[in-house]
């Protein structure tokens, strides 16, 4: 048996590599062996504000001193303030917030709300997607994590992806007719008209390789949803709060979804909180009908206080604009790496401070890459099963730190490519 008294997630326990994290500051975190790691991942995409942020720590302490214990029906300043702030950030017409403990539950509850509001049961999501680990959210997820745990909830149909570098419809960018959007439209016709409650999309699928859609993709899906009376849910758990250089990823595409699900950057990781932002045309359904959803820790005061302060920090430190401003440094740096190593890097993609290198490494080289990154103490999101390395540094990172991270990735990549397995 492994030495730890708790389970590690998503891994065989014997293979799990624990990280003895002790604290950190800005884009860096520390470990108990005296190590200092450059966080090119924002831990698991949530540490947008960076590590050890004094204002965040203070805000949580202040709330702990004031009010910690509540119940779902309780009303208190942090809950009201956060809901108001979120609605102010959302597009015009959003009128209610449903709080959850994290991203998966946000998607679970968005699906329930969509079912109740439309009277329909089915949903569409995509294969290269991740919407969370709870049973409903996992059923929506399309990636490798779902099949081993099936059967999930019935009624989820998966669509092909907007994976432009390897278009599932065999197109090249210059001939692209955005068949991936029309495919969703066709599914809503062919798999039962008037049966689909919602389409769930990550604005830019993140963990599955940063698949930035063509500009017209979202408007086409929006129009298809309108034609079919189906709600459009933007899963902004990963992309929300500046990750793509805007408050929300869908803002790049000029559309308004019907619901927006949030987690991760909502508190920057300083509180366990998620949320569903609901447009008034959906929220209105519940004025006279019961909303059959709720959790013991609904809108926990510590999470709400962290959310209020996080939004203030994003604003005061100009972190959303900063992510947009650093995009050229991140994407340009990755593109240079690709040009210098065409035999190792197939494609680079990204938006804001979310980017991926699509690599051409074999299994042994991936192990060597991981060793090289660990030796340099650089945290990334390695995805050996899809040959992708995803980067998502904290939005407070500076240009020198970013370059340091890119240099480290390139050095580890070169090392990995020359790695020959021990005889
Ligand atoms: C797009 C997206 N949705 C939902 C989730 C699930 O969030 P959580 O792990 O907070 O439940 C994730 C987590 O990585 C995510 O990337």
Short mmCIF file of C-alpha atoms and ligand atoms in Angstrom, two decimals, residues 44-45 101-105 107 130-133 145 202 206-207 235-239 261 263-264, ligand 1:
data_model
loop_
_atom_site.label_atom_id
_atom_site.label_comp_id
_atom_site.label_asym_id
_atom_site.label_seq_id
_atom_site.Cartn_x
_atom_site.Cartn_y
_atom_site.Cartn_z
CA UNK A 44 -5.04 22.88 -11.58
CA UNK A 45 -6.01 26.04 -13.49
CA UNK A 101 -18.94 24.02 -4.21
CA UNK A 102 -16.98 23.79 -7.45
CA UNK A 103 -17.07 23.40 -11.21
CA UNK A 104 -18.56 19.92 -11.56
CA UNK A 105 -21.51 20.80 -9.36
CA UNK A 107 -22.45 21.89 -14.47
CA UNK A 130 -14.10 17.90 -19.45
CA UNK A 131 -17.00 19.13 -17.35
CA UNK A 132 -16.21 17.55 -13.98
CA UNK A 133 -15.97 14.31 -12.01
CA UNK A 145 -12.11 9.90 -18.04
CA UNK A 202 -16.20 25.13 -22.95
CA UNK A 206 -8.76 23.64 -22.01
CA UNK A 207 -7.58 20.38 -20.51
CA UNK A 235 -18.68 26.10 -19.10
CA UNK A 236 -16.33 28.86 -17.95
CA UNK A 237 -14.93 26.87 -15.02
CA UNK A 238 -11.47 26.91 -16.57
CA UNK A 239 -11.69 29.83 -19.01
CA UNK A 261 -20.87 27.87 -15.08
CA UNK A 263 -15.40 27.56 -10.48
CA UNK A 264 -11.60 27.66 -10.17
C1 LIG B 1 -14.00 23.13 -18.08
C2 LIG B 1 -14.12 22.48 -16.74
N1 LIG B 1 -15.35 22.28 -16.23
C3 LIG B 1 -15.53 21.71 -15.02
C4 LIG B 1 -14.45 21.29 -14.27
C5 LIG B 1 -14.68 20.64 -12.93
O1 LIG B 1 -14.37 21.52 -11.90
P1 LIG B 1 -14.14 20.98 -10.41
O2 LIG B 1 -12.95 20.10 -10.44
O3 LIG B 1 -13.99 22.22 -9.59
O4 LIG B 1 -15.36 20.23 -10.02
C6 LIG B 1 -13.16 21.47 -14.77
C7 LIG B 1 -11.99 21.02 -13.99
O5 LIG B 1 -10.89 20.91 -14.46
C8 LIG B 1 -12.99 22.08 -16.04
O6 LIG B 1 -11.78 22.24 -16.58
#
